[in-house]
Structure formats: structure tokens, C-alpha cells
mmCIF file of N, CA, C and O in Angstrom:
data_model
loop_
_atom_site.group_PDB
_atom_site.id
_atom_site.type_symbol
_atom_site.label_atom_id
_atom_site.label_comp_id
_atom_site.label_asym_id
_atom_site.label_seq_id
_atom_site.Cartn_x
_atom_site.Cartn_y
_atom_site.Cartn_z
ATOM 1 N N MET P 1 79.500 82.399 86.430
ATOM 2 C CA MET P 1 79.105 83.763 86.723
ATOM 3 C C MET P 1 80.052 84.702 85.971
ATOM 4 O O MET P 1 81.257 84.485 85.960
ATOM 5 N N ASN P 2 79.493 85.740 85.358
ATOM 6 C CA ASN P 2 80.344 86.706 84.663
ATOM 7 C C ASN P 2 80.771 87.814 85.626
ATOM 8 O O ASN P 2 80.303 87.905 86.754
ATOM 9 N N ILE P 3 81.684 88.654 85.162
ATOM 10 C CA ILE P 3 82.256 89.691 86.023
ATOM 11 C C ILE P 3 81.189 90.660 86.520
ATOM 12 O O ILE P 3 81.162 91.034 87.692
ATOM 13 N N LYS P 4 80.286 91.061 85.639
ATOM 14 C CA LYS P 4 79.246 92.023 86.030
ATOM 15 C C LYS P 4 78.341 91.434 87.109
ATOM 16 O O LYS P 4 78.053 92.098 88.111
ATOM 17 N N ASP P 5 77.893 90.200 86.922
ATOM 18 C CA ASP P 5 77.029 89.556 87.924
ATOM 19 C C ASP P 5 77.766 89.401 89.256
ATOM 20 O O ASP P 5 77.199 89.655 90.322
ATOM 21 N N PHE P 6 79.034 88.992 89.180
ATOM 22 C CA PHE P 6 79.836 88.864 90.395
ATOM 23 C C PHE P 6 79.936 90.206 91.115
ATOM 24 O O PHE P 6 79.744 90.293 92.328
ATOM 25 N N THR P 7 80.244 91.255 90.364
ATOM 26 C CA THR P 7 80.421 92.572 90.965
ATOM 27 C C THR P 7 79.132 93.062 91.602
ATOM 28 O O THR P 7 79.141 93.596 92.722
ATOM 29 N N GLU P 8 78.014 92.885 90.923
ATOM 30 C CA GLU P 8 76.734 93.320 91.487
ATOM 31 C C GLU P 8 76.393 92.551 92.758
ATOM 32 O O GLU P 8 75.891 93.129 93.717
ATOM 33 N N SER P 9 76.693 91.250 92.792
ATOM 34 C CA SER P 9 76.426 90.484 94.024
ATOM 35 C C SER P 9 77.392 90.907 95.133
ATOM 36 O O SER P 9 76.996 90.987 96.302
ATOM 37 N N ALA P 10 78.645 91.230 94.787
ATOM 38 C CA ALA P 10 79.609 91.706 95.782
ATOM 39 C C ALA P 10 79.180 93.070 96.318
ATOM 40 O O ALA P 10 79.286 93.330 97.523
ATOM 41 N N ILE P 11 78.691 93.953 95.439
ATOM 42 C CA ILE P 11 78.204 95.269 95.864
ATOM 43 C C ILE P 11 77.037 95.111 96.836
ATOM 44 O O ILE P 11 76.992 95.774 97.877
ATOM 45 N N THR P 12 76.106 94.238 96.510
ATOM 46 C CA THR P 12 74.950 94.001 97.378
ATOM 47 C C THR P 12 75.411 93.522 98.753
ATOM 48 O O THR P 12 74.953 94.040 99.779
ATOM 49 N N ALA P 13 76.319 92.553 98.778
ATOM 50 C CA ALA P 13 76.829 92.041 100.058
ATOM 51 C C ALA P 13 77.574 93.134 100.821
ATOM 52 O O ALA P 13 77.428 93.259 102.047
ATOM 53 N N TYR P 14 78.349 93.942 100.106
ATOM 54 C CA TYR P 14 79.091 95.052 100.719
ATOM 55 C C TYR P 14 78.131 96.050 101.366
ATOM 56 O O TYR P 14 78.318 96.448 102.518
ATOM 57 N N LEU P 15 77.101 96.450 100.638
ATOM 58 C CA LEU P 15 76.129 97.409 101.171
ATOM 59 C C LEU P 15 75.354 96.820 102.342
ATOM 60 O O LEU P 15 75.099 97.501 103.336
ATOM 61 N N GLU P 16 74.991 95.543 102.244
ATOM 62 C CA GLU P 16 74.245 94.887 103.324
ATOM 63 C C GLU P 16 75.083 94.769 104.594
ATOM 64 O O GLU P 16 74.543 94.719 105.692
ATOM 65 N N SER P 17 76.406 94.742 104.435
ATOM 66 C CA SER P 17 77.288 94.641 105.605
ATOM 67 C C SER P 17 77.586 96.010 106.207
ATOM 68 O O SER P 17 78.365 96.115 107.152
ATOM 69 N N GLY P 18 76.981 97.064 105.659
ATOM 70 C CA GLY P 18 77.183 98.404 106.179
ATOM 71 C C GLY P 18 78.158 99.241 105.383
ATOM 72 O O GLY P 18 78.479 100.363 105.762
ATOM 73 N N GLY P 19 78.637 98.709 104.257
ATOM 74 C CA GLY P 19 79.543 99.465 103.399
ATOM 75 C C GLY P 19 78.854 100.690 102.824
ATOM 76 O O GLY P 19 77.633 100.700 102.648
ATOM 77 N N GLU P 20 79.648 101.715 102.575
ATOM 78 C CA GLU P 20 79.094 102.976 102.083
ATOM 79 C C GLU P 20 79.627 103.311 100.696
ATOM 80 O O GLU P 20 80.712 102.892 100.318
ATOM 81 N N VAL P 21 78.861 104.117 99.983
ATOM 82 C CA VAL P 21 79.291 104.630 98.689
ATOM 83 C C VAL P 21 80.059 105.921 98.963
ATOM 84 O O VAL P 21 79.525 106.854 99.550
ATOM 85 N N ASN P 22 81.319 105.930 98.581
ATOM 86 C CA ASN P 22 82.176 107.093 98.764
ATOM 87 C C ASN P 22 83.219 107.099 97.656
ATOM 88 O O ASN P 22 83.259 106.166 96.854
ATOM 89 N N PRO P 23 84.052 108.114 97.559
ATOM 90 C CA PRO P 23 85.021 108.172 96.460
ATOM 91 C C PRO P 23 85.956 106.965 96.383
ATOM 92 O O PRO P 23 86.445 106.621 95.311
ATOM 93 N N ASP P 24 86.187 106.293 97.505
ATOM 94 C CA ASP P 24 87.089 105.145 97.550
ATOM 95 C C ASP P 24 86.353 103.814 97.561
ATOM 96 O O ASP P 24 86.883 102.805 98.018
ATOM 97 N N ILE P 25 85.138 103.790 97.039
ATOM 98 C CA ILE P 25 84.341 102.566 97.075
ATOM 99 C C ILE P 25 85.041 101.406 96.374
ATOM 100 O O ILE P 25 84.934 100.268 96.809
ATOM 101 N N THR P 26 85.795 101.654 95.337
ATOM 102 C CA THR P 26 86.472 100.562 94.640
ATOM 103 C C THR P 26 87.455 99.872 95.583
ATOM 104 O O THR P 26 87.463 98.642 95.689
ATOM 105 N N LEU P 27 88.274 100.641 96.282
ATOM 106 C CA LEU P 27 89.210 100.056 97.249
ATOM 107 C C LEU P 27 88.455 99.305 98.328
ATOM 108 O O LEU P 27 88.794 98.162 98.654
ATOM 109 N N HIS P 28 87.410 99.902 98.866
ATOM 110 C CA HIS P 28 86.659 99.267 99.948
ATOM 111 C C HIS P 28 85.977 97.986 99.471
ATOM 112 O O HIS P 28 85.932 97.002 100.214
ATOM 113 N N LEU P 29 85.478 97.985 98.252
ATOM 114 C CA LEU P 29 84.849 96.776 97.714
ATOM 115 C C LEU P 29 85.883 95.663 97.546
ATOM 116 O O LEU P 29 85.623 94.514 97.910
ATOM 117 N N PHE P 30 87.057 95.987 97.015
ATOM 118 C CA PHE P 30 88.099 94.975 96.871
ATOM 119 C C PHE P 30 88.575 94.471 98.232
ATOM 120 O O PHE P 30 88.851 93.276 98.388
ATOM 121 N N GLN P 31 88.670 95.328 99.222
ATOM 122 C CA GLN P 31 89.031 94.895 100.573
ATOM 123 C C GLN P 31 87.958 93.972 101.137
ATOM 124 O O GLN P 31 88.265 92.984 101.814
ATOM 125 N N PHE P 32 86.697 94.292 100.844
ATOM 126 C CA PHE P 32 85.583 93.449 101.283
ATOM 127 C C PHE P 32 85.670 92.075 100.619
ATOM 128 O O PHE P 32 85.521 91.047 101.280
ATOM 129 N N ILE P 33 85.917 92.055 99.319
ATOM 130 C CA ILE P 33 86.058 90.785 98.591
ATOM 131 C C ILE P 33 87.216 89.982 99.191
ATOM 132 O O ILE P 33 87.101 88.773 99.425
ATOM 133 N N GLN P 34 88.321 90.644 99.442
ATOM 134 C CA GLN P 34 89.508 89.995 99.984
ATOM 135 C C GLN P 34 89.232 89.349 101.340
ATOM 136 O O GLN P 34 89.761 88.277 101.641
ATOM 137 N N SER P 35 88.380 89.963 102.147
ATOM 138 C CA SER P 35 88.115 89.467 103.498
ATOM 139 C C SER P 35 86.973 88.451 103.556
ATOM 140 O O SER P 35 86.732 87.866 104.610
ATOM 141 N N ASN P 36 86.283 88.235 102.432
ATOM 142 C CA ASN P 36 85.143 87.321 102.395
ATOM 143 C C ASN P 36 85.550 86.062 101.630
ATOM 144 O O ASN P 36 85.803 86.116 100.427
ATOM 145 N N LYS P 37 85.610 84.939 102.319
ATOM 146 C CA LYS P 37 86.097 83.691 101.726
ATOM 147 C C LYS P 37 85.330 83.298 100.461
ATOM 148 O O LYS P 37 85.932 82.919 99.455
ATOM 149 N N ASP P 38 84.010 83.384 100.499
ATOM 150 C CA ASP P 38 83.200 82.989 99.342
ATOM 151 C C ASP P 38 83.426 83.924 98.150
ATOM 152 O O ASP P 38 83.621 83.466 97.022
ATOM 153 N N LEU P 39 83.393 85.232 98.415
ATOM 154 C CA LEU P 39 83.614 86.191 97.330
ATOM 155 C C LEU P 39 85.026 86.072 96.765
ATOM 156 O O LEU P 39 85.222 86.158 95.555
ATOM 157 N N LEU P 40 86.008 85.859 97.638
ATOM 158 C CA LEU P 40 87.384 85.721 97.174
ATOM 159 C C LEU P 40 87.527 84.490 96.281
ATOM 160 O O LEU P 40 88.216 84.541 95.264
ATOM 161 N N GLY P 41 86.851 83.414 96.624
ATOM 162 C CA GLY P 41 86.869 82.212 95.781
ATOM 163 C C GLY P 41 86.277 82.485 94.407
ATOM 164 O O GLY P 41 86.827 82.061 93.378
ATOM 165 N N GLU P 42 85.147 83.192 94.378
ATOM 166 C CA GLU P 42 84.523 83.542 93.097
ATOM 167 C C GLU P 42 85.411 84.495 92.304
ATOM 168 O O GLU P 42 85.550 84.356 91.082
ATOM 169 N N TYR P 43 86.019 85.454 92.980
ATOM 170 C CA TYR P 43 86.941 86.393 92.327
ATOM 171 C C TYR P 43 88.105 85.633 91.692
ATOM 172 O O TYR P 43 88.450 85.867 90.532
ATOM 173 N N ASN P 44 88.693 84.721 92.439
ATOM 174 C CA ASN P 44 89.825 83.953 91.919
ATOM 175 C C ASN P 44 89.427 83.089 90.730
ATOM 176 O O ASN P 44 90.214 82.919 89.792
ATOM 177 N N ALA P 45 88.205 82.561 90.744
ATOM 178 C CA ALA P 45 87.731 81.776 89.597
ATOM 179 C C ALA P 45 87.602 82.661 88.364
ATOM 180 O O ALA P 45 87.958 82.258 87.256
ATOM 181 N N LEU P 46 87.106 83.874 88.535
ATOM 182 C CA LEU P 46 87.001 84.815 87.414
ATOM 183 C C LEU P 46 88.386 85.237 86.940
ATOM 184 O O LEU P 46 88.634 85.351 85.745
ATOM 185 N N LYS P 47 89.274 85.463 87.854
ATOM 186 C CA LYS P 47 90.616 85.939 87.534
ATOM 187 C C LYS P 47 91.334 84.957 86.612
ATOM 188 O O LYS P 47 92.090 85.362 85.734
ATOM 189 N N SER P 48 91.063 83.678 86.774
ATOM 190 C CA SER P 48 91.742 82.685 85.946
ATOM 191 C C SER P 48 91.187 82.642 84.518
ATOM 192 O O SER P 48 91.842 82.116 83.635
ATOM 193 N N HIS P 49 90.009 83.194 84.304
ATOM 194 C CA HIS P 49 89.389 83.169 82.978
ATOM 195 C C HIS P 49 89.434 84.505 82.244
ATOM 196 O O HIS P 49 89.243 84.566 81.050
ATOM 197 N N TYR P 50 89.624 85.574 82.955
ATOM 198 C CA TYR P 50 89.572 86.899 82.345
ATOM 199 C C TYR P 50 90.836 87.688 82.670
ATOM 200 O O TYR P 50 91.306 87.684 83.812
ATOM 201 N N LYS P 51 91.365 88.368 81.682
ATOM 202 C CA LYS P 51 92.554 89.185 81.898
ATOM 203 C C LYS P 51 92.211 90.555 82.456
ATOM 204 O O LYS P 51 93.070 91.222 83.017
ATOM 205 N N GLU P 52 90.978 90.964 82.309
ATOM 206 C CA GLU P 52 90.590 92.322 82.687
ATOM 207 C C GLU P 52 89.572 92.359 83.825
ATOM 208 O O GLU P 52 88.682 93.193 83.833
ATOM 209 N N VAL P 53 89.725 91.465 84.795
ATOM 210 C CA VAL P 53 88.744 91.391 85.882
ATOM 211 C C VAL P 53 88.682 92.705 86.662
ATOM 212 O O VAL P 53 87.608 93.281 86.832
ATOM 213 N N ASN P 54 89.815 93.205 87.160
ATOM 214 C CA ASN P 54 89.786 94.404 87.998
ATOM 215 C C ASN P 54 89.245 95.632 87.271
ATOM 216 O O ASN P 54 88.404 96.345 87.821
ATOM 217 N N PRO P 55 89.686 95.909 86.028
ATOM 218 C CA PRO P 55 89.095 97.059 85.327
ATOM 219 C C PRO P 55 87.591 96.923 85.116
ATOM 220 O O PRO P 55 86.846 97.892 85.242
ATOM 221 N N ARG P 56 87.121 95.718 84.833
ATOM 222 C CA ARG P 56 85.679 95.514 84.626
ATOM 223 C C ARG P 56 84.912 95.684 85.930
ATOM 224 O O ARG P 56 83.800 96.209 85.939
ATOM 225 N N ILE P 57 85.498 95.259 87.047
ATOM 226 C CA ILE P 57 84.844 95.476 88.335
ATOM 227 C C ILE P 57 84.734 96.977 88.591
ATOM 228 O O ILE P 57 83.673 97.467 88.976
ATOM 229 N N GLY P 58 85.806 97.719 88.365
ATOM 230 C CA GLY P 58 85.773 99.172 88.540
ATOM 231 C C GLY P 58 84.731 99.830 87.653
ATOM 232 O O GLY P 58 83.993 100.720 88.090
ATOM 233 N N GLN P 59 84.645 99.383 86.413
ATOM 234 C CA GLN P 59 83.665 99.933 85.467
ATOM 235 C C GLN P 59 82.244 99.630 85.943
ATOM 236 O O GLN P 59 81.373 100.501 85.890
ATOM 237 N N THR P 60 82.018 98.428 86.420
ATOM 238 C CA THR P 60 80.686 98.055 86.904
ATOM 239 C C THR P 60 80.302 98.879 88.129
ATOM 240 O O THR P 60 79.159 99.333 88.236
ATOM 241 N N VAL P 61 81.253 99.110 89.039
ATOM 242 C CA VAL P 61 80.987 99.950 90.213
ATOM 243 C C VAL P 61 80.589 101.350 89.759
ATOM 244 O O VAL P 61 79.600 101.922 90.235
ATOM 245 N N ARG P 62 81.350 101.906 88.813
ATOM 246 C CA ARG P 62 81.066 103.264 88.321
ATOM 247 C C ARG P 62 79.663 103.340 87.712
ATOM 248 O O ARG P 62 78.902 104.251 88.006
ATOM 249 N N GLU P 63 79.306 102.359 86.896
ATOM 250 C CA GLU P 63 77.986 102.354 86.250
ATOM 251 C C GLU P 63 76.864 102.098 87.263
ATOM 252 O O GLU P 63 75.810 102.721 87.192
ATOM 253 N N TYR P 64 77.082 101.181 88.181
ATOM 254 C CA TYR P 64 76.069 100.794 89.161
ATOM 255 C C TYR P 64 75.613 101.993 89.991
ATOM 256 O O TYR P 64 74.432 102.155 90.259
ATOM 257 N N PHE P 65 76.561 102.829 90.389
ATOM 258 C CA PHE P 65 76.236 103.986 91.227
ATOM 259 C C PHE P 65 76.195 105.289 90.444
ATOM 260 O O PHE P 65 76.057 106.357 91.044
ATOM 261 N N ASP P 66 76.323 105.224 89.121
ATOM 262 C CA ASP P 66 76.289 106.403 88.258
ATOM 263 C C ASP P 66 77.328 107.440 88.703
ATOM 264 O O ASP P 66 77.004 108.588 88.997
ATOM 265 N N LEU P 67 78.583 106.994 88.762
ATOM 266 C CA LEU P 67 79.689 107.830 89.221
ATOM 267 C C LEU P 67 80.563 108.255 88.044
ATOM 268 O O LEU P 67 80.464 107.705 86.959
ATOM 269 N N ARG P 68 81.444 109.216 88.312
ATOM 270 C CA ARG P 68 82.423 109.673 87.324
ATOM 271 C C ARG P 68 83.822 109.422 87.868
ATOM 272 O O ARG P 68 84.042 109.479 89.068
ATOM 273 N N ASN P 69 84.762 109.169 86.953
ATOM 274 C CA ASN P 69 86.147 108.980 87.360
ATOM 275 C C ASN P 69 86.703 110.264 87.944
ATOM 276 O O ASN P 69 86.383 111.352 87.497
ATOM 277 N N ASP P 70 87.556 110.124 88.934
ATOM 278 C CA ASP P 70 88.241 111.257 89.528
ATOM 279 C C ASP P 70 89.728 111.107 89.238
ATOM 280 O O ASP P 70 90.181 111.484 88.181
ATOM 281 N N LYS P 71 90.483 110.501 90.145
ATOM 282 C CA LYS P 71 91.909 110.337 89.899
ATOM 283 C C LYS P 71 92.360 108.950 90.321
ATOM 284 O O LYS P 71 91.712 108.291 91.135
ATOM 285 N N LYS P 72 93.482 108.519 89.773
ATOM 286 C CA LYS P 72 94.041 107.216 90.078
ATOM 287 C C LYS P 72 94.831 107.311 91.380
ATOM 288 O O LYS P 72 95.585 108.252 91.601
ATOM 289 N N ILE P 73 94.653 106.301 92.248
ATOM 290 C CA ILE P 73 95.281 106.267 93.565
ATOM 291 C C ILE P 73 96.066 104.966 93.704
ATOM 292 O O ILE P 73 95.563 103.895 93.382
ATOM 293 N N SER P 74 97.281 105.046 94.223
ATOM 294 C CA SER P 74 98.085 103.865 94.516
ATOM 295 C C SER P 74 97.570 103.231 95.808
ATOM 296 O O SER P 74 97.244 103.926 96.765
ATOM 297 N N VAL P 75 97.501 101.907 95.828
ATOM 298 C CA VAL P 75 96.974 101.201 96.989
ATOM 299 C C VAL P 75 98.010 101.114 98.107
ATOM 300 O O VAL P 75 97.663 101.151 99.283
ATOM 301 N N SER P 76 99.263 101.009 97.777
ATOM 302 C CA SER P 76 100.359 100.964 98.764
ATOM 303 C C SER P 76 100.129 99.939 99.869
ATOM 304 O O SER P 76 100.165 100.276 101.054
ATOM 305 N N GLY P 77 99.830 98.707 99.502
ATOM 306 C CA GLY P 77 99.697 97.634 100.478
ATOM 307 C C GLY P 77 98.374 97.552 101.213
ATOM 308 O O GLY P 77 98.224 96.744 102.116
ATOM 309 N N LYS P 78 97.401 98.360 100.848
ATOM 310 C CA LYS P 78 96.108 98.346 101.539
ATOM 311 C C LYS P 78 95.222 97.176 101.105
ATOM 312 O O LYS P 78 94.245 96.865 101.769
ATOM 313 N N CYS P 79 95.560 96.543 99.962
ATOM 314 C CA CYS P 79 94.751 95.453 99.433
ATOM 315 C C CYS P 79 95.624 94.604 98.516
ATOM 316 O O CYS P 79 96.289 95.148 97.631
ATOM 317 N N ILE P 80 95.594 93.285 98.702
ATOM 318 C CA ILE P 80 96.439 92.420 97.869
ATOM 319 C C ILE P 80 95.868 92.207 96.464
ATOM 320 O O ILE P 80 96.576 91.744 95.587
ATOM 321 N N LEU P 81 94.614 92.562 96.253
ATOM 322 C CA LEU P 81 93.986 92.341 94.953
ATOM 323 C C LEU P 81 94.241 93.485 93.980
ATOM 324 O O LEU P 81 93.961 93.346 92.787
ATOM 325 N N LEU P 82 94.736 94.618 94.466
ATOM 326 C CA LEU P 82 94.924 95.814 93.643
ATOM 327 C C LEU P 82 96.312 96.416 93.828
ATOM 328 O O LEU P 82 96.901 96.278 94.890
ATOM 329 N N THR P 83 96.765 97.117 92.808
ATOM 330 C CA THR P 83 97.956 97.957 92.959
ATOM 331 C C THR P 83 97.549 99.430 92.935
ATOM 332 O O THR P 83 98.207 100.270 93.520
ATOM 333 N N SER P 84 96.435 99.719 92.234
ATOM 334 C CA SER P 84 95.887 101.070 92.187
ATOM 335 C C SER P 84 94.414 100.978 91.829
ATOM 336 O O SER P 84 93.929 99.927 91.420
ATOM 337 N N TYR P 85 93.704 102.090 91.999
ATOM 338 C CA TYR P 85 92.294 102.165 91.648
ATOM 339 C C TYR P 85 91.964 103.601 91.297
ATOM 340 O O TYR P 85 92.726 104.516 91.574
ATOM 341 N N THR P 86 90.819 103.781 90.697
ATOM 342 C CA THR P 86 90.350 105.121 90.355
ATOM 343 C C THR P 86 89.306 105.560 91.366
ATOM 344 O O THR P 86 88.341 104.844 91.616
ATOM 345 N N ARG P 87 89.534 106.724 91.963
ATOM 346 C CA ARG P 87 88.526 107.296 92.850
ATOM 347 C C ARG P 87 87.363 107.777 91.982
ATOM 348 O O ARG P 87 87.541 108.111 90.820
ATOM 349 N N PHE P 88 86.187 107.834 92.572
ATOM 350 C CA PHE P 88 84.990 108.275 91.867
ATOM 351 C C PHE P 88 84.366 109.463 92.594
ATOM 352 O O PHE P 88 84.617 109.708 93.758
ATOM 353 N N HIS P 89 83.532 110.185 91.868
ATOM 354 C CA HIS P 89 82.674 111.187 92.487
ATOM 355 C C HIS P 89 81.323 111.147 91.775
ATOM 356 O O HIS P 89 81.213 110.639 90.673
ATOM 357 N N LYS P 90 80.327 111.655 92.444
ATOM 358 C CA LYS P 90 78.978 111.674 91.876
ATOM 359 C C LYS P 90 78.912 112.578 90.665
ATOM 360 O O LYS P 90 79.554 113.615 90.624
ATOM 361 N N LYS P 91 78.124 112.156 89.695
ATOM 362 C CA LYS P 91 77.891 113.007 88.528
ATOM 363 C C LYS P 91 77.071 114.199 88.954
ATOM 364 O O LYS P 91 76.222 114.115 89.836
ATOM 365 N N ILE P 92 77.313 115.329 88.326
ATOM 366 C CA ILE P 92 76.549 116.553 88.661
ATOM 367 C C ILE P 92 75.497 116.773 87.604
ATOM 368 O O ILE P 92 75.647 116.554 86.471
#
């Protein structure tokens, strides 16, 4: 599975579990992946093959929901998979 396919399946599972699209969706998606054994296994498999997994996941999230970058936010221990992420907002 490639990063884009993984991200789209993770987004679908996130939304089906009641997850919402908001400016911090990247953090929430990574927290969701972290808490889901199957998704975390797939994430770890991708991580071993790709150096740019997290940036590509963020890019796929932005494209999937047609969002724009806002500002970079430090995670400060909220998720072990990230150190920071970019907040998004809807395109106008």
C-alpha cells in the first residue's frame, strides 16, 4: 500500500468513527492512527520504506479536503508519531 492509499483509508476510518474535519485534523488523524492497532501497523510498515511519510500524509489530508495551510503547531507530547503539524483552513 502506498502512502496516499493508506492515508485515504485512515481518513475514511477516522470519519466513520465520528472524527471531524477541523483545523487540527492532521493531529487528530495521527492520534487516531496511533490508537488503532491495524492502522499503526500499516503506518510503521510505510515508515520503514519512506523517509517522507508524515509530510505526505499531511499533503494528502490537505488535498483530500481541499484545505489550505495555516500555521505550524508543536505537538508537545500529544502524539508520539509527530513533533509538529500544519493547521489547515478551508479555501475561500
